[in-house]
Short mmCIF file of C-alpha atoms in Angstrom, two decimals:
data_model
loop_
_atom_site.label_atom_id
_atom_site.label_comp_id
_atom_site.label_asym_id
_atom_site.label_seq_id
_atom_site.Cartn_x
_atom_site.Cartn_y
_atom_site.Cartn_z
CA UNK A 1 0.00 0.00 0.00
CA UNK A 2 1.46 3.33 -1.05
CA UNK A 3 0.17 6.37 0.82
CA UNK A 4 1.00 10.02 0.22
CA UNK A 5 1.74 12.13 3.29
CA UNK A 6 2.01 15.93 3.09
CA UNK A 7 5.27 15.72 5.09
CA UNK A 8 7.03 13.14 7.26
CA UNK A 9 5.62 14.77 10.38
CA UNK A 10 2.10 15.61 9.29
CA UNK A 11 0.15 12.54 10.36
CA UNK A 12 -1.91 14.86 12.57
CA UNK A 13 -3.47 16.27 9.39
CA UNK A 14 -5.01 12.86 8.61
CA UNK A 15 -8.06 11.31 10.15
CA UNK A 16 -7.45 9.20 13.28
CA UNK A 17 -8.48 6.00 11.48
CA UNK A 18 -6.07 6.61 8.58
CA UNK A 19 -3.21 7.44 10.96
CA UNK A 20 -3.87 4.20 12.80
CA UNK A 21 -3.79 2.28 9.50
CA UNK A 22 -0.41 3.79 8.62
CA UNK A 23 0.99 2.89 12.03
CA UNK A 24 -0.33 -0.66 11.73
CA UNK A 25 1.22 -1.09 8.28
CA UNK A 26 4.51 0.28 9.51
CA UNK A 27 4.47 -2.03 12.52
CA UNK A 28 3.72 -5.09 10.39
CA UNK A 29 6.48 -4.20 7.95
CA UNK A 30 8.91 -3.70 10.80
CA UNK A 31 8.10 -7.13 12.21
CA UNK A 32 8.49 -8.69 8.76
CA UNK A 33 11.85 -7.01 8.20
CA UNK A 34 13.01 -8.03 11.66
CA UNK A 35 12.10 -11.68 11.21
CA UNK A 36 13.68 -11.83 7.76
CA UNK A 37 16.86 -10.21 9.07
CA UNK A 38 17.04 -12.63 11.98
CA UNK A 39 16.57 -15.53 9.56
CA UNK A 40 19.32 -14.26 7.27
CA UNK A 41 21.75 -13.64 10.12
CA UNK A 42 21.08 -17.05 11.65
CA UNK A 43 21.72 -18.62 8.24
CA UNK A 44 24.98 -16.66 7.99
CA UNK A 45 26.04 -18.00 11.39
CA UNK A 46 25.29 -21.54 10.24
CA UNK A 47 27.33 -21.07 7.07
CA UNK A 48 30.20 -19.70 9.13
CA UNK A 49 30.10 -22.87 11.27
CA UNK A 50 31.02 -24.68 8.05
CA UNK A 51 34.45 -23.06 8.32
CA UNK A 52 34.95 -24.97 11.55
CA UNK A 53 33.78 -28.08 9.75
CA UNK A 54 36.28 -27.50 6.95
CA UNK A 55 39.04 -27.01 9.52
CA UNK A 56 38.26 -30.28 11.32
CA UNK A 57 37.80 -32.22 8.07
CA UNK A 58 41.06 -30.90 6.62
CA UNK A 59 43.04 -31.46 9.82
CA UNK A 60 41.88 -35.05 10.09
CA UNK A 61 42.52 -35.77 6.41
CA UNK A 62 46.21 -34.79 6.42
CA UNK A 63 49.13 -36.34 8.26
CA UNK A 64 49.77 -35.18 11.82
CA UNK A 65 52.92 -33.30 10.84
CA UNK A 66 50.84 -30.91 8.71
CA UNK A 67 47.81 -30.39 10.97
CA UNK A 68 48.75 -26.92 12.22
CA UNK A 69 49.39 -25.69 8.70
CA UNK A 70 46.02 -26.76 7.33
CA UNK A 71 44.15 -25.33 10.32
CA UNK A 72 45.95 -22.01 9.90
CA UNK A 73 44.91 -21.82 6.26
CA UNK A 74 41.28 -22.16 7.33
CA UNK A 75 41.68 -19.27 9.75
CA UNK A 76 43.30 -17.18 7.02
CA UNK A 77 40.36 -17.86 4.70
CA UNK A 78 38.08 -16.10 7.16
CA UNK A 79 40.24 -13.09 7.92
CA UNK A 80 41.21 -12.18 4.34
CA UNK A 81 37.63 -12.28 2.99
CA UNK A 82 36.16 -9.39 5.00
CA UNK A 83 37.31 -6.23 3.28
CA UNK A 84 34.74 -5.11 0.69
CA UNK A 85 32.35 -2.76 2.49
CA UNK A 86 32.23 0.06 -0.05
CA UNK A 87 28.73 1.59 -0.32
CA UNK A 88 27.33 -0.80 2.28
CA UNK A 89 24.67 -0.56 3.57
CA UNK A 90 22.41 0.68 0.77
CA UNK A 91 18.77 0.33 -0.19
CA UNK A 92 19.16 -3.25 -1.45
CA UNK A 93 22.22 -4.60 0.37
CA UNK A 94 22.58 -4.24 4.14
CA UNK A 95 25.10 -5.47 6.68
CA UNK A 96 23.30 -8.77 7.33
CA UNK A 97 23.33 -9.67 3.63
CA UNK A 98 27.00 -8.77 3.42
CA UNK A 99 27.77 -11.11 6.33
CA UNK A 100 25.87 -13.91 4.62
CA UNK A 101 27.82 -13.45 1.39
CA UNK A 102 31.11 -13.20 3.28
CA UNK A 103 30.45 -16.59 4.87
CA UNK A 104 30.03 -18.02 1.36
CA UNK A 105 33.14 -16.37 -0.02
CA UNK A 106 35.51 -17.75 2.60
CA UNK A 107 34.45 -21.30 1.76
CA UNK A 108 35.88 -21.10 -1.76
CA UNK A 109 39.54 -20.72 -0.77
CA UNK A 110 39.10 -23.46 1.82
CA UNK A 111 38.08 -25.87 -0.93
CA UNK A 112 41.18 -25.05 -2.95
CA UNK A 113 43.52 -25.35 0.03
CA UNK A 114 42.53 -29.00 0.43
CA UNK A 115 43.71 -29.82 -3.09
CA UNK A 116 47.24 -28.50 -2.49
CA UNK A 117 47.60 -29.47 1.16
CA UNK A 118 50.85 -30.76 2.70
CA UNK A 119 53.21 -29.26 0.12
CA UNK A 120 52.44 -25.57 -0.41
CA UNK A 121 54.35 -22.58 0.90
CA UNK A 122 52.23 -20.50 3.24
CA UNK A 123 53.15 -17.25 1.49
CA UNK A 124 51.82 -18.70 -1.77
CA UNK A 125 48.61 -19.66 0.00
CA UNK A 126 48.15 -16.07 1.16
CA UNK A 127 48.55 -14.85 -2.41
CA UNK A 128 46.13 -17.21 -4.13
CA UNK A 129 43.58 -17.09 -1.30
CA UNK A 130 43.33 -13.30 -1.53
CA UNK A 131 43.16 -13.38 -5.34
CA UNK A 132 40.56 -16.16 -5.46
CA UNK A 133 38.19 -14.79 -2.83
CA UNK A 134 38.75 -11.12 -3.74
CA UNK A 135 38.62 -11.23 -7.55
CA UNK A 136 37.92 -14.56 -9.25
CA UNK A 137 34.97 -15.63 -7.11
CA UNK A 138 33.14 -12.23 -6.98
CA UNK A 139 33.05 -12.07 -10.78
CA UNK A 140 31.22 -15.40 -10.94
CA UNK A 141 28.89 -14.30 -8.14
CA UNK A 142 27.92 -11.23 -10.15
CA UNK A 143 27.30 -13.25 -13.29
CA UNK A 144 24.94 -15.71 -11.58
CA UNK A 145 23.47 -14.07 -8.48
CA UNK A 146 23.25 -10.36 -9.31
CA UNK A 147 20.00 -9.19 -10.87
CA UNK A 148 22.13 -7.57 -13.60
CA UNK A 149 24.28 -10.68 -14.20
CA UNK A 150 24.10 -12.18 -17.67
CA UNK A 151 23.61 -15.70 -16.29
CA UNK A 152 21.19 -14.66 -13.56
CA UNK A 153 17.68 -16.17 -13.42
CA UNK A 154 16.53 -12.80 -12.00
CA UNK A 155 17.87 -10.75 -14.89
CA UNK A 156 15.61 -8.67 -17.13
CA UNK A 157 17.27 -10.34 -20.14
CA UNK A 158 17.27 -14.06 -19.35
CA UNK A 159 19.82 -16.28 -21.08
CA UNK A 160 17.85 -18.72 -23.30
CA UNK A 161 14.72 -17.30 -21.70
CA UNK A 162 15.67 -18.96 -18.44
CA UNK A 163 18.93 -17.92 -16.81
CA UNK A 164 21.08 -20.40 -14.93
CA UNK A 165 19.65 -21.78 -11.68
CA UNK A 166 22.44 -22.17 -9.15
CA UNK A 167 20.42 -21.50 -6.04
CA UNK A 168 23.12 -21.90 -3.37
CA UNK A 169 26.26 -22.42 -5.42
CA UNK A 170 27.11 -25.85 -6.82
CA UNK A 171 28.82 -23.88 -9.56
CA UNK A 172 29.42 -20.44 -8.04
CA UNK A 173 31.08 -21.80 -4.89
CA UNK A 174 32.03 -25.45 -5.29
CA UNK A 175 32.96 -25.67 -8.96
CA UNK A 176 35.01 -22.47 -8.67
CA UNK A 177 36.95 -23.87 -5.71
CA UNK A 178 37.30 -27.28 -7.34
CA UNK A 179 38.68 -25.98 -10.64
CA UNK A 180 41.12 -23.70 -8.82
CA UNK A 181 42.29 -26.70 -6.79
CA UNK A 182 42.67 -28.73 -9.98
CA UNK A 183 45.15 -26.26 -11.44
CA UNK A 184 47.02 -25.87 -8.17
CA UNK A 185 47.44 -29.59 -7.72
CA UNK A 186 48.40 -30.20 -11.36
CA UNK A 187 51.08 -27.51 -11.35
CA UNK A 188 52.51 -28.51 -7.97
CA UNK A 189 52.51 -32.22 -8.67
CA UNK A 190 51.86 -35.04 -6.17
CA UNK A 191 53.25 -35.19 -2.66
CA UNK A 192 56.59 -36.88 -2.09
CA UNK A 193 55.98 -40.63 -1.85
CA UNK A 194 52.35 -40.56 -3.03
CA UNK A 195 53.23 -42.70 -6.08
CA UNK A 196 56.03 -45.22 -6.34
CA UNK A 197 58.64 -45.48 -9.10
CA UNK A 198 56.18 -47.43 -11.24
CA UNK A 199 53.40 -44.86 -10.85
CA UNK A 200 51.33 -46.97 -8.48
CA UNK A 201 49.59 -45.11 -5.63
CA UNK A 202 50.97 -45.39 -2.11
CA UNK A 203 48.32 -44.88 0.63
CA UNK A 204 48.67 -41.64 2.61
CA UNK A 205 45.68 -41.69 4.90
CA UNK A 206 44.76 -38.84 7.17
CA UNK A 207 45.87 -39.13 10.77
CA UNK A 208 42.54 -38.67 12.60
CA UNK A 209 39.24 -40.21 11.49
CA UNK A 210 37.50 -38.65 14.50
CA UNK A 211 38.19 -35.14 13.20
CA UNK A 212 36.98 -36.12 9.73
CA UNK A 213 33.64 -37.39 11.06
CA UNK A 214 33.26 -34.36 13.34
CA UNK A 215 34.01 -32.03 10.44
CA UNK A 216 31.47 -33.82 8.25
CA UNK A 217 28.68 -33.39 10.80
CA UNK A 218 29.58 -29.72 11.30
CA UNK A 219 29.42 -29.20 7.54
CA UNK A 220 26.08 -31.03 7.43
CA UNK A 221 24.76 -28.72 10.14
CA UNK A 222 26.06 -25.65 8.33
CA UNK A 223 24.51 -26.74 5.04
CA UNK A 224 21.09 -26.01 6.56
CA UNK A 225 22.13 -22.37 6.45
CA UNK A 226 23.89 -22.71 3.10
CA UNK A 227 20.91 -24.07 1.15
CA UNK A 228 17.65 -23.09 2.92
CA UNK A 229 19.25 -19.82 4.01
CA UNK A 230 19.76 -18.80 0.38
CA UNK A 231 16.10 -17.80 0.21
CA UNK A 232 17.28 -14.72 2.16
CA UNK A 233 13.74 -14.02 3.38
CA UNK A 234 11.38 -16.44 5.07
CA UNK A 235 8.27 -14.26 5.41
CA UNK A 236 7.24 -14.14 1.74
CA UNK A 237 3.70 -15.37 1.06
CA UNK A 238 2.83 -16.89 -2.33
CA UNK A 239 -0.20 -15.38 -4.14
CA UNK A 240 -3.44 -17.35 -4.47
CA UNK A 241 -2.58 -19.58 -1.50
CA UNK A 242 -3.49 -19.36 2.16
CA UNK A 243 -0.77 -21.52 3.66
CA UNK A 244 2.27 -21.42 1.35
CA UNK A 245 5.24 -19.12 1.22
CA UNK A 246 8.99 -19.19 1.51
CA UNK A 247 8.57 -20.88 4.87
CA UNK A 248 7.23 -24.01 3.14
CA UNK A 249 9.95 -23.90 0.47
CA UNK A 250 12.62 -23.55 3.17
CA UNK A 251 11.44 -26.77 4.82
CA UNK A 252 11.39 -28.64 1.51
CA UNK A 253 14.88 -27.37 0.69
CA UNK A 254 16.22 -28.69 3.99
CA UNK A 255 14.67 -32.08 3.20
CA UNK A 256 16.10 -32.28 -0.34
CA UNK A 257 19.52 -31.35 1.03
CA UNK A 258 19.38 -34.11 3.63
CA UNK A 259 18.10 -36.72 1.19
CA UNK A 260 20.81 -36.05 -1.38
CA UNK A 261 23.62 -36.24 1.18
CA UNK A 262 22.21 -39.33 2.87
CA UNK A 263 21.68 -41.16 -0.42
CA UNK A 264 25.20 -40.38 -1.57
CA UNK A 265 26.57 -41.62 1.74
CA UNK A 266 24.72 -44.94 1.49
CA UNK A 267 25.73 -45.50 -2.12
CA UNK A 268 29.36 -44.71 -1.29
CA UNK A 269 29.29 -47.07 1.67
CA UNK A 270 28.23 -50.07 -0.40
CA UNK A 271 29.99 -48.99 -3.59
CA UNK A 272 33.36 -48.76 -1.87
CA UNK A 273 32.67 -52.03 -0.03
CA UNK A 274 32.31 -53.75 -3.39
CA UNK A 275 35.39 -52.07 -4.86
CA UNK A 276 37.89 -52.26 -1.99
CA UNK A 277 36.45 -55.00 0.20
CA UNK A 278 35.89 -53.11 3.48
CA UNK A 279 33.62 -50.50 5.06
CA UNK A 280 35.39 -47.12 5.01
CA UNK A 281 34.12 -44.30 7.23
CA UNK A 282 36.25 -41.65 5.54
CA UNK A 283 34.93 -42.53 2.09
CA UNK A 284 31.37 -42.36 3.38
CA UNK A 285 32.01 -38.88 4.81
CA UNK A 286 33.22 -37.65 1.45
CA UNK A 287 30.28 -39.32 -0.24
CA UNK A 288 27.84 -37.46 2.01
CA UNK A 289 29.55 -34.17 1.23
CA UNK A 290 29.47 -34.96 -2.50
CA UNK A 291 25.71 -35.35 -2.29
CA UNK A 292 25.40 -32.00 -0.53
CA UNK A 293 27.58 -30.28 -3.13
CA UNK A 294 25.49 -31.68 -5.99
CA UNK A 295 22.08 -30.74 -4.55
CA UNK A 296 23.20 -27.21 -3.69
CA UNK A 297 22.31 -25.91 -7.16
CA UNK A 298 18.78 -27.25 -7.37
CA UNK A 299 17.86 -27.76 -3.71
CA UNK A 300 14.95 -25.29 -3.87
CA UNK A 301 13.48 -26.33 -7.23
CA UNK A 302 13.33 -30.15 -7.16
CA UNK A 303 11.08 -32.73 -5.55
CA UNK A 304 12.44 -34.89 -2.70
CA UNK A 305 12.46 -37.96 -4.94
CA UNK A 306 14.71 -36.11 -7.42
CA UNK A 307 17.13 -35.30 -4.59
CA UNK A 308 17.59 -39.05 -4.10
CA UNK A 309 18.48 -39.36 -7.79
CA UNK A 310 20.92 -36.49 -7.38
CA UNK A 311 22.68 -38.13 -4.43
CA UNK A 312 22.85 -41.53 -6.13
CA UNK A 313 24.69 -40.23 -9.18
CA UNK A 314 26.83 -37.81 -7.14
CA UNK A 315 28.28 -40.79 -5.27
CA UNK A 316 29.28 -42.53 -8.49
CA UNK A 317 30.70 -39.31 -9.94
CA UNK A 318 32.95 -39.04 -6.90
CA UNK A 319 33.95 -42.71 -6.93
CA UNK A 320 34.68 -42.60 -10.65
CA UNK A 321 36.72 -39.40 -10.51
CA UNK A 322 38.75 -40.71 -7.56
CA UNK A 323 39.63 -43.83 -9.55
CA UNK A 324 40.55 -41.73 -12.56
CA UNK A 325 42.73 -39.44 -10.42
CA UNK A 326 44.79 -42.40 -9.20
CA UNK A 327 45.28 -43.67 -12.74
CA UNK A 328 46.51 -40.23 -13.83
CA UNK A 329 48.80 -39.83 -10.78
CA UNK A 330 46.77 -36.81 -9.69
CA UNK A 331 47.18 -36.10 -5.98
CA UNK A 332 44.45 -34.21 -4.13
CA UNK A 333 44.76 -35.02 -0.40
CA UNK A 334 41.14 -34.13 0.38
CA UNK A 335 39.62 -35.17 -2.97
CA UNK A 336 38.48 -31.55 -3.21
CA UNK A 337 38.75 -31.33 -7.00
CA UNK A 338 36.76 -34.52 -7.50
CA UNK A 339 34.24 -33.75 -4.77
CA UNK A 340 33.58 -30.04 -5.23
CA UNK A 341 34.46 -29.80 -8.91
CA UNK A 342 32.98 -33.04 -10.16
CA UNK A 343 29.88 -33.15 -7.96
CA UNK A 344 29.38 -29.40 -8.42
CA UNK A 345 29.34 -29.86 -12.20
CA UNK A 346 26.88 -32.76 -11.88
CA UNK A 347 24.68 -30.57 -9.66
CA UNK A 348 24.35 -27.94 -12.39
CA UNK A 349 23.37 -30.55 -14.99
CA UNK A 350 21.00 -32.25 -12.55
CA UNK A 351 19.11 -28.99 -11.98
CA UNK A 352 18.71 -28.52 -15.72
CA UNK A 353 17.13 -31.97 -15.92
CA UNK A 354 14.90 -32.16 -12.84
CA UNK A 355 13.81 -28.63 -11.87
CA UNK A 356 10.06 -28.36 -11.37
CA UNK A 357 8.28 -25.33 -12.86
CA UNK A 358 6.16 -24.61 -9.78
CA UNK A 359 9.22 -24.55 -7.53
CA UNK A 360 11.24 -22.44 -9.98
CA UNK A 361 8.48 -19.81 -9.93
CA UNK A 362 8.35 -19.94 -6.14
CA UNK A 363 12.08 -19.47 -5.80
CA UNK A 364 12.52 -16.72 -8.39
CA UNK A 365 9.10 -15.08 -8.84
CA UNK A 366 7.64 -15.43 -5.33
CA UNK A 367 5.06 -17.94 -6.55
CA UNK A 368 3.28 -15.64 -9.05
CA UNK A 369 0.77 -17.82 -10.89
CA UNK A 370 0.76 -15.66 -14.04
CA UNK A 371 4.46 -16.32 -14.73
CA UNK A 372 5.83 -19.15 -16.89
CA UNK A 373 9.50 -20.19 -16.89
CA UNK A 374 11.64 -22.91 -18.49
CA UNK A 375 12.26 -25.85 -16.18
CA UNK A 376 13.88 -29.28 -16.16
CA UNK A 377 14.31 -31.10 -19.47
CA UNK A 378 13.19 -34.46 -18.06
CA UNK A 379 10.20 -32.73 -16.44
CA UNK A 380 9.07 -31.45 -19.86
CA UNK A 381 10.46 -27.94 -19.57
CA UNK A 382 12.42 -27.79 -22.81
CA UNK A 383 16.05 -26.98 -23.53
CA UNK A 384 16.25 -23.43 -22.19
CA UNK A 385 17.25 -24.22 -18.63
CA UNK A 386 19.66 -27.06 -19.45
CA UNK A 387 21.31 -24.79 -22.01
CA UNK A 388 21.84 -22.09 -19.38
CA UNK A 389 23.18 -24.67 -16.91
CA UNK A 390 25.75 -25.99 -19.39
CA UNK A 391 26.73 -22.42 -20.21
CA UNK A 392 27.39 -21.67 -16.55
CA UNK A 393 29.46 -24.83 -16.19
CA UNK A 394 31.64 -24.05 -19.21
CA UNK A 395 32.08 -20.38 -18.35
CA UNK A 396 33.14 -21.12 -14.78
CA UNK A 397 35.67 -23.73 -15.88
CA UNK A 398 37.04 -21.32 -18.47
CA UNK A 399 37.16 -18.24 -16.22
CA UNK A 400 38.81 -19.98 -13.28
CA UNK A 401 41.27 -21.71 -15.59
CA UNK A 402 42.44 -18.50 -17.30
CA UNK A 403 42.83 -16.70 -13.96
CA UNK A 404 44.02 -19.26 -11.41
CA UNK A 405 46.05 -21.39 -13.82
CA UNK A 406 48.47 -18.58 -14.75
CA UNK A 407 48.67 -17.48 -11.11
CA UNK A 408 49.72 -20.92 -9.90
CA UNK A 409 52.14 -21.27 -12.82
CA UNK A 410 53.73 -17.90 -12.04
CA UNK A 411 54.14 -18.82 -8.37
CA UNK A 412 55.66 -22.11 -9.49
CA UNK A 413 58.16 -20.41 -11.80
CA UNK A 414 59.12 -17.98 -9.05
CA UNK A 415 59.78 -20.99 -6.80
CA UNK A 416 57.40 -19.74 -4.15
CA UNK A 417 54.61 -22.27 -4.63
CA UNK A 418 55.92 -25.59 -3.36
CA UNK A 419 58.10 -26.15 -0.31
CA UNK A 420 61.50 -27.88 -0.65
CA UNK A 421 61.50 -31.68 -0.48
CA UNK A 422 63.29 -31.84 2.87
CA UNK A 423 60.73 -29.49 4.46
CA UNK A 424 57.87 -31.52 3.03
CA UNK A 425 59.31 -34.70 4.50
CA UNK A 426 59.84 -33.06 7.88
CA UNK A 427 56.36 -31.59 7.80
CA UNK A 428 55.01 -28.08 7.33
CA UNK A 429 54.29 -27.66 11.01
CA UNK A 430 57.89 -27.96 12.10
CA UNK A 431 59.43 -26.29 9.04
CA UNK A 432 57.08 -23.32 8.72
CA UNK A 433 55.05 -22.89 11.90
CA UNK A 434 57.44 -23.44 14.78
CA UNK A 435 56.30 -26.86 15.96
CA UNK A 436 53.72 -29.60 15.70
CA UNK A 437 50.02 -29.30 16.45
CA UNK A 438 50.36 -32.17 18.94
CA UNK A 439 52.80 -32.77 21.77
CA UNK A 440 54.03 -35.90 20.07
CA UNK A 441 53.04 -38.28 17.33
CA UNK A 442 55.18 -41.38 17.77
CA UNK A 443 54.13 -42.95 14.51
CA UNK A 444 56.42 -40.54 12.64
CA UNK A 445 60.12 -40.10 13.38
CA UNK A 446 60.72 -36.37 13.03
CA UNK A 447 62.21 -33.59 15.17
CA UNK A 448 59.70 -32.54 17.80
CA UNK A 449 60.74 -28.90 18.26
CA UNK A 450 61.53 -26.17 15.76
CA UNK A 451 65.03 -25.75 17.26
CA UNK A 452 65.70 -29.45 16.66
CA UNK A 453 64.58 -29.06 13.08
CA UNK A 454 66.89 -26.09 12.52
CA UNK A 455 69.85 -27.98 14.00
CA UNK A 456 69.21 -30.84 11.60
CA UNK A 457 69.09 -28.38 8.72
CA UNK A 458 72.43 -26.89 9.77
CA UNK A 459 73.97 -30.35 10.03
CA UNK A 460 72.72 -31.24 6.56
CA UNK A 461 74.31 -28.11 5.11
CA UNK A 462 77.63 -28.98 6.71
#
């Protein structure tokens, strides 16, 4: 309701009943804004908890001698991603929305750090983390999530009449991080000892399965802010209904997220049992996360049964890419490239196949019944949406490749990317961070204090 007032302070010129109506409207709007802001902030807090999940998952997935290094990189992700407050707040973008987007941005560099763990100089990590989260990632965000982005489903000029649906970031977040990690790992090469002289893989399991499982559950918890929270507002009623709004879509999105992750975990459990002959908790954890990554694109626009399909194929994408990586002597300690890159790419294609028209309209047009939009190809929605999804996939791979690839190559040529072999063998904790994360880890025979390490280095020089 738009009402004209003679001046901001002239409500006394109106009739008492009209003044009361204005006050009631203002009060209702204030309550709506407050609830939506609380919802967005709570979602941002949940997404930020994912950083703790990444830290635990990464720490448990590397060897004990590199635990402090990988945890420090996760802290750095958070602190370098918080410096872009120009013209904030404004009429469309307030502090709470900025915090939500910041929590997303810091996840991208964390994905990449897993791919190049246990062998990267910390100074190089600072350089690529700042460049990735401060330049490469924001460009993709603008393309897909800004109302003026050329891939955006909210644009006034929709690509193929549809725009790309990447609701919470299978492509924007996970594929970006995965492709960056791919180039970093390729240019650095595998860890010392990861493959023998004949090119056969040598197991290098993480040192703490407890941390991996804890990190997985923390990420699962945070994903309920990542996916349902991407609605931004919860108090949005859909026209021509009495009981439906964003609050119903939020609940469905949480269910599709859970179903995809759970299905992928089950498939991975039995799939790996058939392939390797035992039940592997760490593989199941990665399988669950692969399902979450895949459903992140279409979580708000697919039926629960389709989420099960998504999780089923995400598990096999991950298993297949892991097998291919070993054959190609590709070393990614956390399987980040395969998990976030591969499952993120599958998530974009999945959305183009299974998105439901009703849910697409709810997510992007607030449920307006007079609007028609392209939807999933398998659901009868034509080629518009799948074409936009493939376009997003190809553009992200190309953009990240032409930006992060040269950066990693330059760092490599300057000899500031990878640590020396002797420091890698000793461990990054002792060689770069002054000591180990733990008091002792008897399974590995290395100097326990930084002074001991330096004495050994001096002796080797002599």
